[in-house]
Short mmCIF file of C-alpha atoms and ligand atoms in Angstrom, two decimals:
data_model
loop_
_atom_site.label_atom_id
_atom_site.label_comp_id
_atom_site.label_asym_id
_atom_site.label_seq_id
_atom_site.Cartn_x
_atom_site.Cartn_y
_atom_site.Cartn_z
CA MET A 527 60.53 1.27 -4.51
CA ARG A 528 59.23 4.07 -6.03
CA PRO A 529 59.97 6.91 -3.95
CA VAL A 530 56.92 7.64 -1.42
CA LYS A 531 55.75 11.40 -1.11
CA LEU A 532 53.50 12.34 1.29
CA LYS A 533 51.02 15.08 0.17
CA GLN A 534 51.00 17.89 1.69
CA GLY A 535 47.75 19.81 2.96
CA ARG A 536 45.17 18.12 -0.33
CA PRO A 537 42.12 17.69 1.97
CA ALA A 538 41.17 14.13 0.00
CA CYS A 539 37.46 12.65 0.95
CA ASN A 540 36.33 12.82 4.47
CA ALA A 541 40.31 14.24 5.52
CA MET A 542 41.17 11.37 3.87
CA HIS A 543 44.76 11.96 2.24
CA SER A 544 46.10 9.50 -0.61
CA ILE A 545 50.02 8.82 -1.17
CA ALA A 546 50.87 10.40 -3.85
CA GLY A 547 51.10 8.13 -7.21
CA ARG A 548 49.46 4.98 -5.33
CA GLY A 549 46.20 4.01 -5.98
CA VAL A 550 44.33 3.80 -9.84
CA ILE A 551 43.02 7.18 -9.86
CA GLU A 552 46.00 9.43 -8.52
CA ARG A 553 48.00 7.24 -11.39
CA PHE A 554 45.97 7.43 -14.04
CA ARG A 555 43.34 10.63 -13.53
CA GLU A 556 42.91 11.56 -17.00
CA PHE A 557 42.28 8.48 -18.09
CA LEU A 558 39.32 8.22 -15.46
CA PRO A 559 35.90 10.25 -14.57
CA PRO A 560 36.25 12.94 -11.97
CA CYS A 561 36.43 12.05 -8.85
CA LYS A 562 36.73 14.98 -6.71
CA GLY A 563 37.82 12.88 -3.45
CA VAL A 564 40.15 9.88 -3.01
CA VAL A 565 38.65 6.79 -1.34
CA SER A 566 41.84 4.93 -1.72
CA LEU A 567 43.33 1.88 -0.06
CA GLY A 568 46.51 2.21 -2.67
CA GLU A 569 45.02 -0.19 -4.86
CA GLY A 570 46.43 -1.69 -8.69
CA ASP A 571 50.12 -1.46 -9.44
CA THR A 572 50.24 -5.34 -9.08
CA PRO A 573 53.26 -7.98 -10.62
CA LEU A 574 53.41 -8.83 -13.97
CA VAL A 575 54.67 -11.63 -13.59
CA PHE A 576 57.32 -13.67 -16.14
CA SER A 577 56.25 -17.34 -15.81
CA PRO A 578 59.18 -19.51 -17.23
CA LYS A 579 57.68 -22.73 -16.75
CA LEU A 580 54.30 -21.46 -18.67
CA SER A 581 55.73 -20.13 -21.32
CA ALA A 582 58.11 -23.99 -21.58
CA ARG A 583 54.64 -25.53 -22.01
CA VAL A 584 53.29 -23.38 -24.17
CA GLY A 585 57.20 -23.56 -25.98
CA ARG A 586 57.77 -22.30 -29.36
CA GLY A 587 58.91 -18.87 -28.83
CA CYS A 588 56.19 -18.03 -26.86
CA GLU A 589 56.25 -15.85 -23.21
CA VAL A 590 53.45 -16.14 -20.80
CA PHE A 591 53.24 -12.96 -17.91
CA VAL A 592 50.57 -13.42 -15.73
CA LYS A 593 48.89 -10.08 -14.58
CA ASN A 594 48.65 -11.47 -10.56
CA GLU A 595 45.08 -8.76 -9.15
CA GLY A 596 45.07 -10.85 -6.20
CA LEU A 597 48.40 -8.59 -4.87
CA ASN A 598 44.94 -6.11 -4.65
CA PRO A 599 44.25 -4.25 -0.97
CA THR A 600 40.98 -6.91 -0.73
CA GLY A 601 42.68 -9.87 -2.89
CA SER A 602 41.19 -9.02 -5.90
CA PHE A 603 40.66 -7.35 -8.75
CA LYS A 604 37.47 -5.64 -7.26
CA ASP A 605 39.46 -3.08 -6.13
CA ARG A 606 40.62 -1.00 -8.99
CA GLY A 607 37.02 -0.24 -9.24
CA MET A 608 35.43 -0.16 -6.13
CA THR A 609 37.86 3.16 -5.44
CA VAL A 610 36.20 4.62 -9.07
CA ALA A 611 32.66 3.74 -8.11
CA VAL A 612 32.69 4.33 -4.02
CA SER A 613 34.56 7.75 -4.71
CA ARG A 614 31.91 9.17 -6.78
CA ALA A 615 28.94 7.74 -5.14
CA ILE A 616 30.22 10.00 -2.42
CA ASP A 617 30.49 13.44 -4.53
CA ARG A 618 26.77 12.06 -5.90
CA GLY A 619 25.63 12.15 -2.12
CA ALA A 620 24.44 8.63 -1.94
CA ARG A 621 24.07 7.22 1.37
CA THR A 622 24.48 3.14 1.17
CA LEU A 623 26.50 0.96 -0.66
CA ILE A 624 24.92 -1.60 -1.94
CA CYS A 625 26.40 -5.12 -4.28
CA ALA A 626 25.15 -8.21 -5.21
CA SER A 627 27.90 -10.38 -4.89
CA THR A 628 30.11 -14.31 -5.26
CA GLY A 629 32.63 -13.24 -2.87
CA ASN A 630 34.97 -10.67 -4.25
CA THR A 631 32.82 -7.73 -4.99
CA SER A 632 31.48 -7.83 -1.10
CA ALA A 633 34.59 -7.83 0.15
CA SER A 634 36.40 -4.75 -1.77
CA ALA A 635 32.64 -2.78 -1.56
CA ALA A 636 32.71 -3.12 2.69
CA ALA A 637 36.58 -2.90 3.07
CA TYR A 638 35.99 1.14 0.92
CA ALA A 639 32.69 1.69 2.60
CA ALA A 640 34.90 0.87 5.49
CA ARG A 641 37.57 3.48 4.56
CA ALA A 642 34.87 6.25 3.59
CA GLY A 643 33.33 5.88 6.30
CA MET A 644 29.85 4.62 5.21
CA PRO A 645 27.30 1.45 5.50
CA CYS A 646 27.23 -0.79 3.33
CA ALA A 647 25.39 -3.63 2.11
CA VAL A 648 26.02 -6.97 0.63
CA VAL A 649 23.42 -9.42 -1.01
CA LEU A 650 24.48 -13.01 -1.18
CA PRO A 651 23.53 -16.45 -2.45
CA ALA A 652 22.95 -18.09 0.84
CA GLY A 653 25.78 -21.00 1.29
CA LYS A 654 27.96 -20.16 -2.64
CA ILE A 655 30.90 -17.62 -0.08
CA ALA A 656 34.20 -18.98 0.07
CA THR A 657 34.90 -18.34 3.67
CA GLY A 658 37.93 -15.75 3.54
CA LYS A 659 35.13 -13.55 1.76
CA LEU A 660 33.11 -13.82 3.98
CA ILE A 661 34.90 -12.84 6.53
CA GLN A 662 36.30 -9.83 4.99
CA ALA A 663 32.42 -8.15 4.67
CA VAL A 664 32.11 -9.14 8.12
CA ALA A 665 35.58 -7.78 9.12
CA HIS A 666 35.39 -4.55 7.50
CA GLY A 667 31.41 -4.13 9.37
CA ALA A 668 28.94 -4.80 5.88
CA LYS A 669 25.54 -5.36 6.58
CA ILE A 670 25.31 -8.71 5.00
CA ILE A 671 21.86 -10.32 3.43
CA PRO A 672 22.20 -13.68 2.24
CA ILE A 673 19.56 -14.85 0.10
CA ASP A 674 17.59 -18.12 -1.16
CA GLY A 675 19.11 -17.77 -4.59
CA ASN A 676 21.83 -17.65 -7.07
CA PHE A 677 24.14 -15.03 -7.66
CA ASP A 678 21.62 -13.60 -10.40
CA ASP A 679 18.35 -13.49 -7.42
CA ALA A 680 21.05 -11.38 -5.55
CA LEU A 681 21.95 -9.01 -8.54
CA ARG A 682 18.43 -8.86 -9.89
CA ILE A 683 16.98 -7.60 -6.18
CA VAL A 684 19.88 -5.15 -6.35
CA ARG A 685 19.13 -3.59 -9.42
CA GLU A 686 15.40 -2.94 -7.55
CA LEU A 687 16.91 -2.01 -4.74
CA GLY A 688 18.97 0.45 -6.69
CA GLU A 689 16.17 2.57 -8.41
CA GLU A 690 15.69 3.99 -4.71
CA LYS A 691 18.12 6.88 -4.62
CA ASP A 692 19.05 6.26 -1.40
CA PHE A 693 21.35 3.48 -2.21
CA ALA A 694 24.36 3.32 -4.78
CA ILE A 695 25.08 0.06 -7.10
CA VAL A 696 28.83 -0.60 -6.73
CA ASN A 697 28.64 -3.92 -8.86
CA SER A 698 29.93 -3.69 -12.87
CA ILE A 699 26.65 -2.66 -13.81
CA ASN A 700 28.27 0.59 -12.55
CA PRO A 701 29.75 2.79 -15.37
CA ASP A 702 32.54 4.12 -12.99
CA ARG A 703 33.15 0.02 -11.90
CA ILE A 704 34.36 -0.71 -15.46
CA ALA A 705 36.59 2.51 -16.11
CA GLY A 706 38.82 1.69 -12.73
CA GLN A 707 39.90 -1.46 -13.88
CA LYS A 708 40.29 -1.06 -17.24
CA THR A 709 43.66 0.71 -15.49
CA ALA A 710 45.16 -2.79 -15.45
CA ALA A 711 45.16 -3.02 -18.93
CA PHE A 712 47.55 0.30 -18.95
CA GLU A 713 50.18 -0.84 -16.66
CA ILE A 714 50.42 -3.77 -18.79
CA ILE A 715 50.98 -2.33 -21.89
CA ASP A 716 53.08 0.43 -19.14
CA GLU A 717 55.20 -2.54 -18.60
CA LEU A 718 55.50 -5.01 -21.81
CA GLY A 719 55.74 -1.60 -23.71
CA ASP A 720 53.03 -2.74 -26.47
CA ALA A 721 49.53 -4.98 -25.58
CA PRO A 722 50.16 -8.42 -25.30
CA ASP A 723 49.20 -10.94 -28.85
CA PHE A 724 46.95 -12.33 -26.27
CA HIS A 725 45.06 -11.41 -22.66
CA LEU A 726 43.47 -14.47 -21.04
CA LEU A 727 41.29 -14.53 -18.23
CA PRO A 728 38.60 -15.91 -16.33
CA VAL A 729 34.49 -14.79 -17.39
CA GLY A 730 32.11 -14.67 -14.77
CA ASN A 731 29.25 -11.59 -14.82
CA ALA A 732 31.88 -10.50 -18.11
CA GLY A 733 32.58 -7.10 -16.55
CA ASN A 734 36.74 -8.23 -16.65
CA ILE A 735 37.11 -9.37 -19.70
CA THR A 736 34.49 -5.37 -20.92
CA ALA A 737 37.04 -3.10 -18.69
CA TYR A 738 40.44 -4.90 -20.15
CA TRP A 739 39.03 -4.22 -23.07
CA ALA A 740 38.19 -0.69 -23.05
CA GLY A 741 41.24 -0.35 -21.64
CA TYR A 742 43.58 -1.88 -24.57
CA ARG A 743 41.63 0.25 -27.13
CA GLU A 744 42.14 3.86 -25.37
CA TYR A 745 45.73 2.90 -24.36
CA ARG A 746 45.80 2.02 -28.57
CA HIS A 747 43.98 5.36 -28.83
CA CYS A 748 46.40 7.71 -27.53
CA GLY A 749 49.12 6.59 -29.59
CA LYS A 750 50.45 4.26 -25.94
CA SER A 751 50.51 1.21 -27.53
CA LYS A 752 50.60 -0.01 -31.13
CA THR A 753 48.48 -3.48 -30.99
CA LEU A 754 45.31 -4.71 -30.09
CA PRO A 755 45.52 -7.98 -27.60
CA ALA A 756 42.71 -11.15 -28.77
CA MET A 757 40.72 -11.28 -25.63
CA ILE A 758 40.27 -15.17 -24.82
CA GLY A 759 37.54 -15.44 -22.03
CA PHE A 760 37.03 -18.68 -20.16
CA GLN A 761 34.06 -19.65 -18.46
CA ALA A 762 33.87 -22.94 -15.93
CA ALA A 763 31.82 -25.72 -18.28
CA GLY A 764 28.97 -25.34 -15.60
CA ALA A 765 28.10 -21.86 -15.71
CA ALA A 766 28.98 -21.00 -19.24
CA PRO A 767 26.85 -18.92 -20.19
CA ILE A 768 27.93 -17.17 -22.87
CA PHE A 769 29.76 -20.27 -24.42
CA HIS A 770 26.75 -21.81 -24.57
CA ASN A 771 24.48 -18.20 -25.76
CA ARG A 772 21.67 -19.16 -23.70
CA VAL A 773 21.21 -18.03 -19.31
CA ILE A 774 22.31 -21.26 -17.37
CA GLU A 775 19.16 -21.23 -14.79
CA ASN A 776 21.59 -23.00 -12.07
CA PRO A 777 24.52 -22.99 -12.97
CA GLU A 778 27.18 -24.80 -10.86
CA THR A 779 30.63 -25.03 -10.55
CA ILE A 780 33.59 -25.26 -7.87
CA ALA A 781 34.94 -21.75 -8.89
CA SER A 782 32.16 -19.98 -6.55
CA ALA A 783 33.49 -16.72 -8.09
CA ILE A 784 31.70 -17.33 -11.88
CA ARG A 785 29.28 -18.93 -10.14
CA ILE A 786 27.31 -16.88 -12.98
CA GLY A 787 24.12 -17.68 -15.13
CA ASN A 788 22.86 -14.40 -16.26
CA PRO A 789 26.24 -12.13 -17.00
CA ALA A 790 25.44 -8.54 -16.48
CA SER A 791 28.09 -7.48 -19.31
CA TRP A 792 27.27 -10.49 -21.15
CA LYS A 793 26.95 -8.57 -24.59
CA HIS A 794 29.86 -6.09 -24.60
CA ALA A 795 32.01 -9.34 -23.86
CA ARG A 796 31.03 -10.54 -27.14
CA ALA A 797 31.64 -7.39 -27.99
CA ALA A 798 35.43 -8.03 -26.92
CA MET A 799 36.14 -11.14 -27.99
CA ASP A 800 34.52 -10.10 -31.43
CA GLU A 801 35.98 -6.79 -32.57
CA SER A 802 39.46 -8.98 -30.61
CA LYS A 803 39.26 -11.68 -32.72
CA GLY A 804 39.15 -13.21 -29.49
CA ALA A 805 36.63 -16.53 -28.35
CA ILE A 806 35.60 -17.53 -24.85
CA ASP A 807 35.85 -21.20 -24.25
CA VAL A 808 34.91 -23.45 -21.05
CA VAL A 809 37.46 -24.96 -18.03
CA SER A 810 36.31 -28.41 -16.33
CA ASP A 811 36.39 -27.82 -12.80
CA GLU A 812 39.15 -30.66 -12.58
CA GLU A 813 41.15 -28.79 -15.54
CA ILE A 814 40.25 -25.69 -12.87
CA LEU A 815 41.94 -27.36 -9.48
CA ALA A 816 44.15 -28.95 -11.61
CA ALA A 817 45.47 -25.38 -13.34
CA GLN A 818 45.27 -23.73 -9.13
CA SER A 819 47.55 -26.44 -7.90
CA TRP A 820 50.64 -26.33 -10.88
CA LEU A 821 50.91 -22.29 -10.51
CA ALA A 822 51.22 -22.51 -6.65
CA SER A 823 53.47 -25.55 -6.59
CA LYS A 824 55.18 -24.35 -9.40
CA GLU A 825 55.28 -20.76 -10.01
CA GLY A 826 54.75 -19.74 -6.05
CA ILE A 827 52.29 -17.74 -7.38
CA PHE A 828 48.49 -19.06 -5.03
CA VAL A 829 45.39 -17.78 -6.64
CA GLU A 830 41.26 -19.33 -5.98
CA PRO A 831 39.84 -21.09 -7.99
CA ALA A 832 38.13 -18.87 -10.29
CA SER A 833 41.28 -17.19 -11.13
CA ALA A 834 42.83 -20.33 -12.18
CA ALA A 835 40.34 -20.52 -14.81
CA SER A 836 42.37 -18.30 -17.50
CA ILE A 837 45.76 -20.56 -16.52
CA ALA A 838 43.51 -23.53 -17.09
CA GLY A 839 42.33 -21.86 -20.39
CA LEU A 840 46.24 -21.30 -21.52
CA VAL A 841 46.63 -25.00 -21.00
CA LYS A 842 44.06 -25.98 -23.72
CA TRP A 843 44.90 -23.28 -25.97
CA ALA A 844 48.33 -23.69 -25.68
CA ASP A 845 48.72 -25.42 -29.53
CA LYS A 846 46.46 -23.23 -30.82
CA ILE A 847 48.51 -20.30 -30.42
CA ARG A 848 50.97 -18.23 -32.54
CA ASP A 849 54.34 -19.08 -31.56
CA GLN A 850 56.78 -16.40 -30.48
CA SER A 851 53.36 -14.98 -28.95
CA ARG A 852 53.83 -12.39 -26.25
CA ILE A 853 50.91 -14.26 -23.64
CA VAL A 854 49.45 -12.16 -20.72
CA CYS A 855 46.94 -14.47 -17.98
CA THR A 856 44.99 -12.00 -15.44
CA VAL A 857 44.86 -14.45 -12.22
CA THR A 858 42.17 -12.13 -10.28
CA GLY A 859 42.04 -13.03 -6.52
CA HIS A 860 44.17 -14.46 -4.24
CA GLY A 861 44.19 -18.53 -2.50
CA LEU A 862 44.20 -17.73 0.66
CA LYS A 863 40.53 -16.34 -0.03
CA ASP A 864 38.43 -19.85 -0.82
CA PRO A 865 40.96 -22.50 0.74
CA ASP A 866 38.10 -25.02 1.47
CA ALA A 867 39.90 -26.69 -1.85
CA VAL A 868 43.00 -27.02 -0.94
CA LEU A 869 42.22 -27.94 2.87
CA ARG A 870 40.30 -31.10 1.24
CA ASN A 871 43.15 -32.22 0.09
CA ILE A 872 45.67 -31.88 3.10
CA GLY A 873 44.14 -34.95 4.99
CA LYS A 874 45.11 -35.61 8.62
CA LEU A 875 48.34 -33.95 9.66
CA GLU A 876 49.38 -36.41 12.71
CA PRO A 877 52.04 -34.06 14.84
CA VAL A 878 55.38 -36.15 15.88
CA PRO A 879 57.24 -35.74 19.00
CA ALA A 880 59.03 -33.03 19.37
CA LYS A 881 62.71 -34.83 19.19
CA ILE A 882 65.23 -34.23 15.93
CA ASP A 883 65.59 -37.82 15.06
CA LYS A 884 61.64 -38.23 15.06
CA VAL A 885 61.78 -35.57 12.81
CA ARG A 886 64.32 -36.16 10.44
CA ARG A 887 63.15 -39.76 10.33
CA ALA A 888 59.42 -37.96 9.50
CA LEU A 889 61.31 -35.86 7.21
CA GLY A 890 62.55 -39.42 5.64
CA PHE A 891 66.50 -38.63 6.11
N1 F0G B 1615 38.06 -13.81 -10.70
C1 F0G B 1615 37.03 -13.98 -9.93
C2 F0G B 1615 38.09 -14.22 -8.31
C3 F0G B 1615 36.04 -13.04 -9.41
O1 F0G B 1615 35.01 -12.34 -8.08
C4 F0G B 1615 35.59 -13.06 -10.23
C5 F0G B 1615 33.88 -11.87 -10.71
C6 F0G B 1615 35.09 -13.04 -11.90
C7 F0G B 1615 36.96 -13.53 -12.10
C8 F0G B 1615 34.86 -13.03 -13.46
O2 F0G B 1615 35.36 -11.27 -13.37
O3 F0G B 1615 32.68 -10.82 -12.94
O4 F0G B 1615 33.79 -9.51 -14.57
O5 F0G B 1615 33.46 -11.56 -15.81
N2 F0G B 1615 33.56 -12.08 -8.85
C9 F0G B 1615 31.80 -11.07 -8.89
C10 F0G B 1615 32.13 -10.91 -7.33
C11 F0G B 1615 30.91 -11.77 -10.20
O6 F0G B 1615 30.43 -10.85 -7.09
O7 F0G B 1615 32.65 -11.20 -6.78
P1 F0G B 1615 33.58 -11.09 -14.46
#
């Protein structure tokens, strides 16, 4: 454990005090755009977990690490970008935060808005948000606007509203979000001593792959790493506009977080894959659910379906990866956010009488 030291008399935003070293702004300030006040919930510094079983599955001396971003304060990687976007929106005098979301951005925006004492509005595709994420937005007091449309429609509306000066957009079209999210690449290099050979991650609106690539390049430019990874992005087969190189009008996938047909950072993602000699590929819903279940039951890491796209992708790509490679898979959100797919598999749990012999028999002993 790092020693925790309370900062003395340094007023952050709205009289908030952060603890030294916690949160990505405190830790990586020199690499981030200037923030006067800091709205932080202690995001970042997530575990990079060595996975012996995934390493064995790939074989040939490869080492696989899982960057578990579900352990951020609101349970997803969005918090890294949100701390920067919200802190800077306040610096600029914004009055209301607004975002479109498939769920996690809205949960994160709502939490950071609550922390800052600011109103937050979230525009969501009606009926398409995982239960846990919707609950988060409600609990944090966001104004929720469900629309009859998909994420791409929601983002179009939010872009227009963002032209009115009252609203600050906190989607990843805001460069402050990308700046914050690139810190995940910094942490990986700080821990491994260099960049991995391959970095695999799910792709939806394509902000995160853009952010990681920016982070890897920036750290190498500063001499903190010698190499750059090949960035391999995975889209869900029914929501794969970058892979097919065309807008998908009605994207469909069980991985609701990445049900996106027209990603905002499409060009940047393409550049990341081309410059890094990486690739974009697809994984089916069946492969995603199998990977989610495998990771939870074999490695003890429970992630939401969209996050499992990177693991499903690794399984699909295992033979294409060079011997002795170091591989990082980002898992982007916590499994508890989207319990529906797992709940469907539980079936009916019949209670047994509260007697030791009955319990023993139920256990099969
Ligand atoms: N994984 C999860 C769990 C996500 O919530 C998202 C995006 C992604 C992966 C893809 O990241 O968009 O940067 O390519 N969620 C957004 C949202 C769209 O509204 O919460 P990306």
